[in-house]
Coordinates of C-alpha atoms and ligand atoms in Angstrom, one line a residue:
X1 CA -11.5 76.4 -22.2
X2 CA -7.4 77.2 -23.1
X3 CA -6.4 80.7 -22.5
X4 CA -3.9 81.8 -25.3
X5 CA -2.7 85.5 -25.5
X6 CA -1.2 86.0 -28.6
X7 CA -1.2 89.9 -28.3
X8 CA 1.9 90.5 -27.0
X9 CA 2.8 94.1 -28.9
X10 CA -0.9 95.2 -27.3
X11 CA 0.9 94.6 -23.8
X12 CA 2.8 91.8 -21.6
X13 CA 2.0 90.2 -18.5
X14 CA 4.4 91.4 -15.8
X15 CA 7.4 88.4 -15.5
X16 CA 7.3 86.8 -12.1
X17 CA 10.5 87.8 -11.1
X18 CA 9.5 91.5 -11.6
X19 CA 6.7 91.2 -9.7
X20 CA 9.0 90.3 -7.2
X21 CA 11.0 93.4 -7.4
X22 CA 7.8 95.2 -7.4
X23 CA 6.4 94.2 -3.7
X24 CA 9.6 94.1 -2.3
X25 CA 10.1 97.8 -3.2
X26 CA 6.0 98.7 -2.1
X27 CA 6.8 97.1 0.8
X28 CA 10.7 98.3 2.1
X29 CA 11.2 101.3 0.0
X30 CA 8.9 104.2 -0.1
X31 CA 11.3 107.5 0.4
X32 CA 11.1 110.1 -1.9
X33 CA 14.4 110.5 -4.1
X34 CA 14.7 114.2 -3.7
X35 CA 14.7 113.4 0.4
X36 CA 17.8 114.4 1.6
X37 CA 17.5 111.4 4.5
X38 CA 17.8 108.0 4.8
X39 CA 15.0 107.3 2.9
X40 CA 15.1 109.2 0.0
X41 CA 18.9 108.7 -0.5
X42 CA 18.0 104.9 -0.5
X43 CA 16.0 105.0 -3.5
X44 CA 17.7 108.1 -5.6
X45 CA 20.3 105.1 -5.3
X46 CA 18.2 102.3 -6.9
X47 CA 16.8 105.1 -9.5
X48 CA 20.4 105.3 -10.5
X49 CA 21.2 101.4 -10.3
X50 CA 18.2 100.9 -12.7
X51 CA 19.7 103.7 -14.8
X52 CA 22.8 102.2 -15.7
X53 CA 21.3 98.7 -16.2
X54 CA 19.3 100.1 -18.5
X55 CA 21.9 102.1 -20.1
X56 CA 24.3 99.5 -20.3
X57 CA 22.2 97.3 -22.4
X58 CA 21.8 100.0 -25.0
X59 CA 26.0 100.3 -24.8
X60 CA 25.6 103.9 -23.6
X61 CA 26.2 105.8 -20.4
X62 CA 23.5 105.9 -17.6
X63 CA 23.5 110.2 -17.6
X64 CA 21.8 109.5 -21.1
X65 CA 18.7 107.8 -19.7
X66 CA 15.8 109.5 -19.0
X67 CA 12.4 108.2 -17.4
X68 CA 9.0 108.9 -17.9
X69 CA 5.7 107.4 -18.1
X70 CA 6.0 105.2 -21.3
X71 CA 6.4 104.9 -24.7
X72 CA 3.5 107.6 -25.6
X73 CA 5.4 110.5 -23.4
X74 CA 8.9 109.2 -24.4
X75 CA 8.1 110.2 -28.5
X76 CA 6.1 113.2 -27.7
X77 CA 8.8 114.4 -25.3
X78 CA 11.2 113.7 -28.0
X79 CA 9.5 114.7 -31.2
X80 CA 7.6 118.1 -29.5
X81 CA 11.3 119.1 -27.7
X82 CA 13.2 118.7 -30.5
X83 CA 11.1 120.4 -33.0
X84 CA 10.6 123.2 -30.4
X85 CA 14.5 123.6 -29.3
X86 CA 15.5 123.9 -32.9
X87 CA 12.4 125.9 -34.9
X88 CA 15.3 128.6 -35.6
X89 CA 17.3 126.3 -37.6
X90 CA 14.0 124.8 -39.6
X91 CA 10.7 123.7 -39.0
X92 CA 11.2 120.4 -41.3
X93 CA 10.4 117.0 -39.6
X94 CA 10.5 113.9 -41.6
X95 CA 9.1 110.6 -40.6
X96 CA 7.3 107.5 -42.0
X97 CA 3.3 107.1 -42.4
X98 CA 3.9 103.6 -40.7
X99 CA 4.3 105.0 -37.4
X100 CA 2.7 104.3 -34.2
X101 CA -0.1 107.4 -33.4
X102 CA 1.8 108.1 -30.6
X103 CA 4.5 109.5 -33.2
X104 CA 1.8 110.6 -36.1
X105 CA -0.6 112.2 -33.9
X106 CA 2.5 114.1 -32.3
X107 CA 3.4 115.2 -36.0
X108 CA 0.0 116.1 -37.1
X109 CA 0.1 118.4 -33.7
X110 CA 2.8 119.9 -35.0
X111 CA 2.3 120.5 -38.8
X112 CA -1.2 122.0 -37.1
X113 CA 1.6 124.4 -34.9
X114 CA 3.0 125.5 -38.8
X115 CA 5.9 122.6 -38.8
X116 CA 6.3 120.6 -41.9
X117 CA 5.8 117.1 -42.0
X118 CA 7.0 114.6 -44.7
X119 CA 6.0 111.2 -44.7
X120 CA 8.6 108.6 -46.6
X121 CA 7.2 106.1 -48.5
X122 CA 7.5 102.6 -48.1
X123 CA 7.8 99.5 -49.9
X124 CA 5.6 96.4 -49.8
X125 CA 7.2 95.1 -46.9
X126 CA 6.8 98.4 -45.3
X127 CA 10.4 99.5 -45.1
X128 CA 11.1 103.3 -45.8
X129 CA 12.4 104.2 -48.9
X130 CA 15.9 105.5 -48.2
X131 CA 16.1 107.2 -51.9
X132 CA 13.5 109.1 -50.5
X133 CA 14.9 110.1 -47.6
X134 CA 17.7 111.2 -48.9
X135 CA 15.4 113.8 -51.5
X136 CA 12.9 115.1 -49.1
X137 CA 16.2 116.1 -46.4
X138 CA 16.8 119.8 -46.9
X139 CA 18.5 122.3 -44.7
X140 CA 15.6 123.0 -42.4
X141 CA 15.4 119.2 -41.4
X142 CA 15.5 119.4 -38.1
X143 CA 14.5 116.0 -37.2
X144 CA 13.7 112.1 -38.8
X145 CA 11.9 110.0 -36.5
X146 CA 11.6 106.4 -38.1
X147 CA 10.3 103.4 -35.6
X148 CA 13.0 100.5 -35.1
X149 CA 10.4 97.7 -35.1
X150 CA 6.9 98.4 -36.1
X151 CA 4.3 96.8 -33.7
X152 CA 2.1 96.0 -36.8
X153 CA 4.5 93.7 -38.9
X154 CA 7.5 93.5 -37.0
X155 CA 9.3 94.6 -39.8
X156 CA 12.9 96.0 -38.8
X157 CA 13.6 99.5 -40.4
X158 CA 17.3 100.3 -41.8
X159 CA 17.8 102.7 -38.6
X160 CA 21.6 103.0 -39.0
X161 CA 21.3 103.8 -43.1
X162 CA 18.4 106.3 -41.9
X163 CA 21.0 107.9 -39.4
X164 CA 23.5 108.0 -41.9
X165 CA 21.6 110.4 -44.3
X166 CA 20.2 112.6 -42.0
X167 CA 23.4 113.4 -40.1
X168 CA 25.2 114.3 -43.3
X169 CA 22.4 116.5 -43.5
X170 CA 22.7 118.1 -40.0
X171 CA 19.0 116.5 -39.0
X172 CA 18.6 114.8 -35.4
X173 CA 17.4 111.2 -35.5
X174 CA 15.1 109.3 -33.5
X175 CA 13.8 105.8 -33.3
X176 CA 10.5 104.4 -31.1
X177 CA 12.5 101.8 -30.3
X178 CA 9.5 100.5 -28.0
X179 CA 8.5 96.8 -29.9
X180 CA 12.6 96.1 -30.6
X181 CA 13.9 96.7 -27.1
X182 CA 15.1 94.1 -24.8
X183 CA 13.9 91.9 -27.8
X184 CA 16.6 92.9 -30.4
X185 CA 20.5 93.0 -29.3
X186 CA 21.3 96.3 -29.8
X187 CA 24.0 99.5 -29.0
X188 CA 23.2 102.6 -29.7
X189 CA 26.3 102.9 -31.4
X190 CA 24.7 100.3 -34.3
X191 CA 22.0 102.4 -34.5
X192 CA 23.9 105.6 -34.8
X193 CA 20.7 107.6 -33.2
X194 CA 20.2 110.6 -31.4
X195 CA 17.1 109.7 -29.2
X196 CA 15.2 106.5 -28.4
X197 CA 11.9 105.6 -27.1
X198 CA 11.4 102.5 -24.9
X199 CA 8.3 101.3 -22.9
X200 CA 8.4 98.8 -20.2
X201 CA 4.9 96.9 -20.5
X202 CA 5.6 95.5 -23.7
X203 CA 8.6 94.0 -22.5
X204 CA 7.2 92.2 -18.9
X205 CA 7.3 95.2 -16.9
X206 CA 4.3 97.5 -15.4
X207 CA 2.2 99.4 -17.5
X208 CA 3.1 103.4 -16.8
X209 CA 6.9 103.3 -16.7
X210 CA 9.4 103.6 -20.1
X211 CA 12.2 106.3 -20.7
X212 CA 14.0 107.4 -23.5
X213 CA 17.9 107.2 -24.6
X214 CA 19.3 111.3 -25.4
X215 CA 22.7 111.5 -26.8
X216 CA 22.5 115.2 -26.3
X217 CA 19.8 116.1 -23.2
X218 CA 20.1 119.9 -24.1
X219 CA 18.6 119.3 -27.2
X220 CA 15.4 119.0 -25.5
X221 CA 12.8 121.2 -24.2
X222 CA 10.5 119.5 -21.7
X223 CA 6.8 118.9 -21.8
X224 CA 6.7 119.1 -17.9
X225 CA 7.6 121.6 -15.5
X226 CA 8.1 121.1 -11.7
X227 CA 10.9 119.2 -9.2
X228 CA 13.1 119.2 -11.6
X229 CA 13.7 115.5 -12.0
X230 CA 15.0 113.4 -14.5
X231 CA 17.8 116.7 -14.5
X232 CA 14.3 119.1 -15.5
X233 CA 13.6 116.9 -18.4
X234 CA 10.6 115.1 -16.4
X235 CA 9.2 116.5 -13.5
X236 CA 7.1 114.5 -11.2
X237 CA 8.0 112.1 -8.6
X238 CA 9.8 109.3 -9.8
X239 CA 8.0 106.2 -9.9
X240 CA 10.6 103.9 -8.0
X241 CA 8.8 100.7 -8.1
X242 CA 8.1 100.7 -11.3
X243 CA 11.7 102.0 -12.1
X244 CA 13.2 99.0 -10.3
X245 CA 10.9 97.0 -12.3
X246 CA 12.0 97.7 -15.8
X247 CA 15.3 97.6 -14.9
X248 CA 14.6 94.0 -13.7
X249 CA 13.2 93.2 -16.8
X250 CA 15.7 94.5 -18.5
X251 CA 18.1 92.7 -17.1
X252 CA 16.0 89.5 -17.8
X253 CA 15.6 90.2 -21.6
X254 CA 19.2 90.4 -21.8
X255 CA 19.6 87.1 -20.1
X256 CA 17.5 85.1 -22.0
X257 CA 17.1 87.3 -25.8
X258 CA 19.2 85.1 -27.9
X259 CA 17.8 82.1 -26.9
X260 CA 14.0 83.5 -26.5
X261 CA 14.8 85.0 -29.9
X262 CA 15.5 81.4 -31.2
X263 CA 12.8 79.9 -29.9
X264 CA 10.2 82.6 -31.1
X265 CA 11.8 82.3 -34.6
X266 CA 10.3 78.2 -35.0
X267 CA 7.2 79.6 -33.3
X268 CA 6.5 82.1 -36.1
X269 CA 7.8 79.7 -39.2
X270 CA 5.6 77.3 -37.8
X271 CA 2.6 79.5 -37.4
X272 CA 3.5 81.0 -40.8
X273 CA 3.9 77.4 -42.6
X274 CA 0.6 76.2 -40.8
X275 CA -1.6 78.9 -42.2
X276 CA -0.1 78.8 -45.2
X277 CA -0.8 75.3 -45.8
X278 CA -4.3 75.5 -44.7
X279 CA -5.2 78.9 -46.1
X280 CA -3.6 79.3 -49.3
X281 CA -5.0 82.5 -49.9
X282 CA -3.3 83.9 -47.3
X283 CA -1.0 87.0 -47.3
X284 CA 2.0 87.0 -44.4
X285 CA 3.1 90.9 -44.0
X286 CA 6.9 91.6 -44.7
X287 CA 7.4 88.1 -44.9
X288 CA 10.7 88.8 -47.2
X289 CA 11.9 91.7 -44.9
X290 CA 13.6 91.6 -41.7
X291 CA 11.1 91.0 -38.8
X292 CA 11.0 90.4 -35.2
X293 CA 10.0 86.4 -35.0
X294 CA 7.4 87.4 -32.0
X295 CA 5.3 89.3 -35.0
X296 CA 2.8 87.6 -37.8
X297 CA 0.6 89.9 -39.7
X298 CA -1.4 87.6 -41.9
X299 CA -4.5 88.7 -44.0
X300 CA -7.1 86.7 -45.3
X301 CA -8.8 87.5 -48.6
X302 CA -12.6 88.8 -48.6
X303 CA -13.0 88.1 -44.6
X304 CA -13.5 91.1 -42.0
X305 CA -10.7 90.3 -39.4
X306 CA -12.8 91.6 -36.4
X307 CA -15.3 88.4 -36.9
X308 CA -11.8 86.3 -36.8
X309 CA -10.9 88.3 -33.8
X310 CA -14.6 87.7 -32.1
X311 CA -14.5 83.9 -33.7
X312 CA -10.8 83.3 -31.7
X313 CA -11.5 84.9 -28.9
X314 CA -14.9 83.1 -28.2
X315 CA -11.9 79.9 -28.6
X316 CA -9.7 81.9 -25.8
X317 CA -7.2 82.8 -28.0
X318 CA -6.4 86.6 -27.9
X319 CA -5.2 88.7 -30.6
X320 CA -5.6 91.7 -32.6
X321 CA -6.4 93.1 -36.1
X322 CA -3.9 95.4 -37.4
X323 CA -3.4 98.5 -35.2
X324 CA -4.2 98.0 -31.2
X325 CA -5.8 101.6 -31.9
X326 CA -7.5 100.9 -34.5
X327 CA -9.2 97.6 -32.9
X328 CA -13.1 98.1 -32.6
X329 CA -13.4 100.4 -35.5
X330 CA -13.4 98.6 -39.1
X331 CA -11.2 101.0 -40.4
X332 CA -8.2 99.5 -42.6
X333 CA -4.8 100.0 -40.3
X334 CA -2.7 102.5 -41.7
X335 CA 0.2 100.3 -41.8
X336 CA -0.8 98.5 -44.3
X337 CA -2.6 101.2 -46.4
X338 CA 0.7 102.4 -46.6
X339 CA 2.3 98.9 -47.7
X340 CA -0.4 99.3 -50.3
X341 CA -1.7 95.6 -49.0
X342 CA -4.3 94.7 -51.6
X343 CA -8.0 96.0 -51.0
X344 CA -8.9 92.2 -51.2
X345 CA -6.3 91.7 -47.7
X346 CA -6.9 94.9 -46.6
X347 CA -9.9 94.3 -43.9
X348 CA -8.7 90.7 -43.5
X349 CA -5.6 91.1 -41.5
X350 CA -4.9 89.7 -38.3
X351 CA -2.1 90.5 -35.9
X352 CA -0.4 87.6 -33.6
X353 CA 2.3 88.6 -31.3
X354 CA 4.0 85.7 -29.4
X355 CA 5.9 86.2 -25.9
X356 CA 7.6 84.1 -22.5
X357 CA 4.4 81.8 -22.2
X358 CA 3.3 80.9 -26.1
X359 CA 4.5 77.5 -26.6
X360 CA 4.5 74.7 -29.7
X361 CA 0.7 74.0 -28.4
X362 CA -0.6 76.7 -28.6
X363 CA -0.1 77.5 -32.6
X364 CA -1.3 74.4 -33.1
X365 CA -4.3 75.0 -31.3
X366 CA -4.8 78.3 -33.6
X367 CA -3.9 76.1 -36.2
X368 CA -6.6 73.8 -36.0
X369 CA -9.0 76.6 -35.3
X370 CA -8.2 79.4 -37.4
X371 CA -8.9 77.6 -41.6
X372 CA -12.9 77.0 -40.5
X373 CA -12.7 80.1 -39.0
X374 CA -12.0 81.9 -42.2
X375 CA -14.2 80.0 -44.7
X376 CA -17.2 80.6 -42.4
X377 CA -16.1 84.3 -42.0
X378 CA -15.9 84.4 -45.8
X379 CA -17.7 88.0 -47.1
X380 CA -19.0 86.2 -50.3
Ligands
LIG401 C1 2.9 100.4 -27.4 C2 3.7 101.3 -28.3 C3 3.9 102.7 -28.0 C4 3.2 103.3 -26.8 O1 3.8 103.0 -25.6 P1 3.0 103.2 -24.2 O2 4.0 102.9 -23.2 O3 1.9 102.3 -24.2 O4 2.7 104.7 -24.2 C5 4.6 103.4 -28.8 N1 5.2 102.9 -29.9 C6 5.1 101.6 -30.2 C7 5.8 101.1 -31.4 C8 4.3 100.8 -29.4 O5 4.2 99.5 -29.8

């Protein structure tokens, strides 16, 4: 039977060439950073290296790069420190109800702590309302964290518009920037944001390993105490393989992004066109709003997507409904609540993500299975 993964925001398979970068550092480079010999000065050295690759992609200098264990830490880290650092100021946080729950679970932790949380509203295509933003900002605004790229629709939030407003208002800005990076050319200085969130299995490296971007470290209170590393921001001993990893990857997403980008963009219109044709019923997510072309959100009308999901996968194609999170309950995802997606859609939505390895073939395959699919799924 063909194997197709079309779940590439749930996680990546790790490139080749990282792999390689992997066992060559299990095998030759084991020291502890904070050794003083040999060994450890070898690989505080390669910490470094992968540093400013990293930080050179995101136009910024490596003493603003911080790792930890993925996107989950990076947002709490972020989110928790700043709220914590600067509760004499305000105890105002403002951020979007389209977030990943690594953000809103980290929010509802805090309004449960006595912070205040708005959410913005967004429009049909699930972008924030900036209008909004602009109101709910008050003098106690301490922080707006607003995701780049959301790993539901792919839509592309007005980050740089977002920053705008909340500096003028004295407000910190941050973006889970995890589904966008390495995938999306772009400097922090575009963005115009304070902190970023990155991950490095959704972009071909291991799972475990991510960081985030700080313009201003100080601003942070950490979640861990210890060694000291990652300048007392992250204590624990780094994970150097895994380091030396993501900055491989990185280095190959840069390398390849406007051409991958290209080629993911006929993938999706294709995908888009096919089920359109076939399924005229169908709904594409923020099809009229900027998107990443590796992300199609389609719902179908009076169909639960978890049969589609079982129907597909018993085909070997793999893919999700909605929200990763959410998958295995038959709860609506929350990202589309919030786009107010018709109740018709609303249990009927299907999430493909294409990556490296999805080629012409495969949609075609998903093409040719998916329309029976959906009118023997049919909730009549
Ligand atoms: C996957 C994901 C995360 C969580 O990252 P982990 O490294 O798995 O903790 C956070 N935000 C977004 C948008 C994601 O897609």
């Amino acid at each position: 039977m063909r194997q197709i993964y079309l779940d590439h925001n749930a996680t990546t398979p790790v490139h080749p060439e990282v792999r390689d970068v992997l066992m060559a550092c299990y095998e030759n480079d084991f020291g502890n950073p904070s050794s003083v010999h040999r060994y450890g000065r070898r690989t505080r050295v390669q910490i470094d290296r992968a540093r400013d690759t990293i930080a050179a992609m995101l136009g910024v200098s490596g003493s603003s790069i911080f790792f930890c264990s993925g996107g989950t830490e990076a947002n709490n880290t972020i989110i928790k420190g700043v709220a914590s650092a600067h509760q004499d100021r305000g105890r105002h946080i403002i951020t979007s109800p389209t977030e990943h729950p690594a953000v809103l679970d980290t929010c509802a932790y805090l309004a449960q702590q006595g912070f205040e949380v708005t959410y913005l509203p967004v429009d049909e295509a699930g972008v924030v309302d900036l209008q909004a933003l602009e109101e709910a900002l008050t003098n106690e605004t301490t922080l707006v964290s607003v995701m780049h790229a959301n790993n539901e629709t792919g839509v592309i939030q007005p980050i740089a518009d977002i920053a705008r407003l909340a500096h003028q208002r004295g407000a910190l800005v941050h973006t889970d920037a995890v589904q966008s990076f390495g995938k999306l050319p772009f400097h922090i200085d575009a963005l115009e944001v304070d902190f970023l969130s990155f991950s490095g299995h959704k972009l071909y490296a291991p799972k475990g390993i991510g960081g985030w971007y700080a313009r201003t470290p100080t601003a942070l209170q950490p979640l861990l105490h210890g060694g000291h590393q990652e300048r007392g921001l992250r204590s624990g001993t780094e994970s150097v393989p895994s380091i030396m990893a993501l900055s491989k990857a990185c280095e190959i997403a840069v390398r390849d992004m406007q051409a991958e980008w290209e080629r993911l963009q006929q993938l999706q219109q294709r995908l888009e066109h096919g089920i359109l044709e076939s399924v005229p019923s169908a709904r594409i997510q923020s099809a009229t709003a900027s998107r990443l072309p590796s992300t199609t959100n389609v719902a179908f009308a009076e169909v639960e997507g978890e049969t589609l999901l079982m129907s597909l996968d018993l085909q070997g194609v793999a893919i999700s409904t909605g929200s990763a999170c959410s998958s295995g309950s038959l709860e609506p995802s929350h990202v589309l609540k919030a786009m107010a997606v018709p109740e018709t859609h609303l249990y009927g939505a299907l999430r493909l993500s294409m990556g490296r390895s999805t080629t012409p073939d495969d949609i075609d395959y998903v093409l040719e299975c998916l329309p029976d699919m959906v009118k023997h799924a049919r909730v009549d």
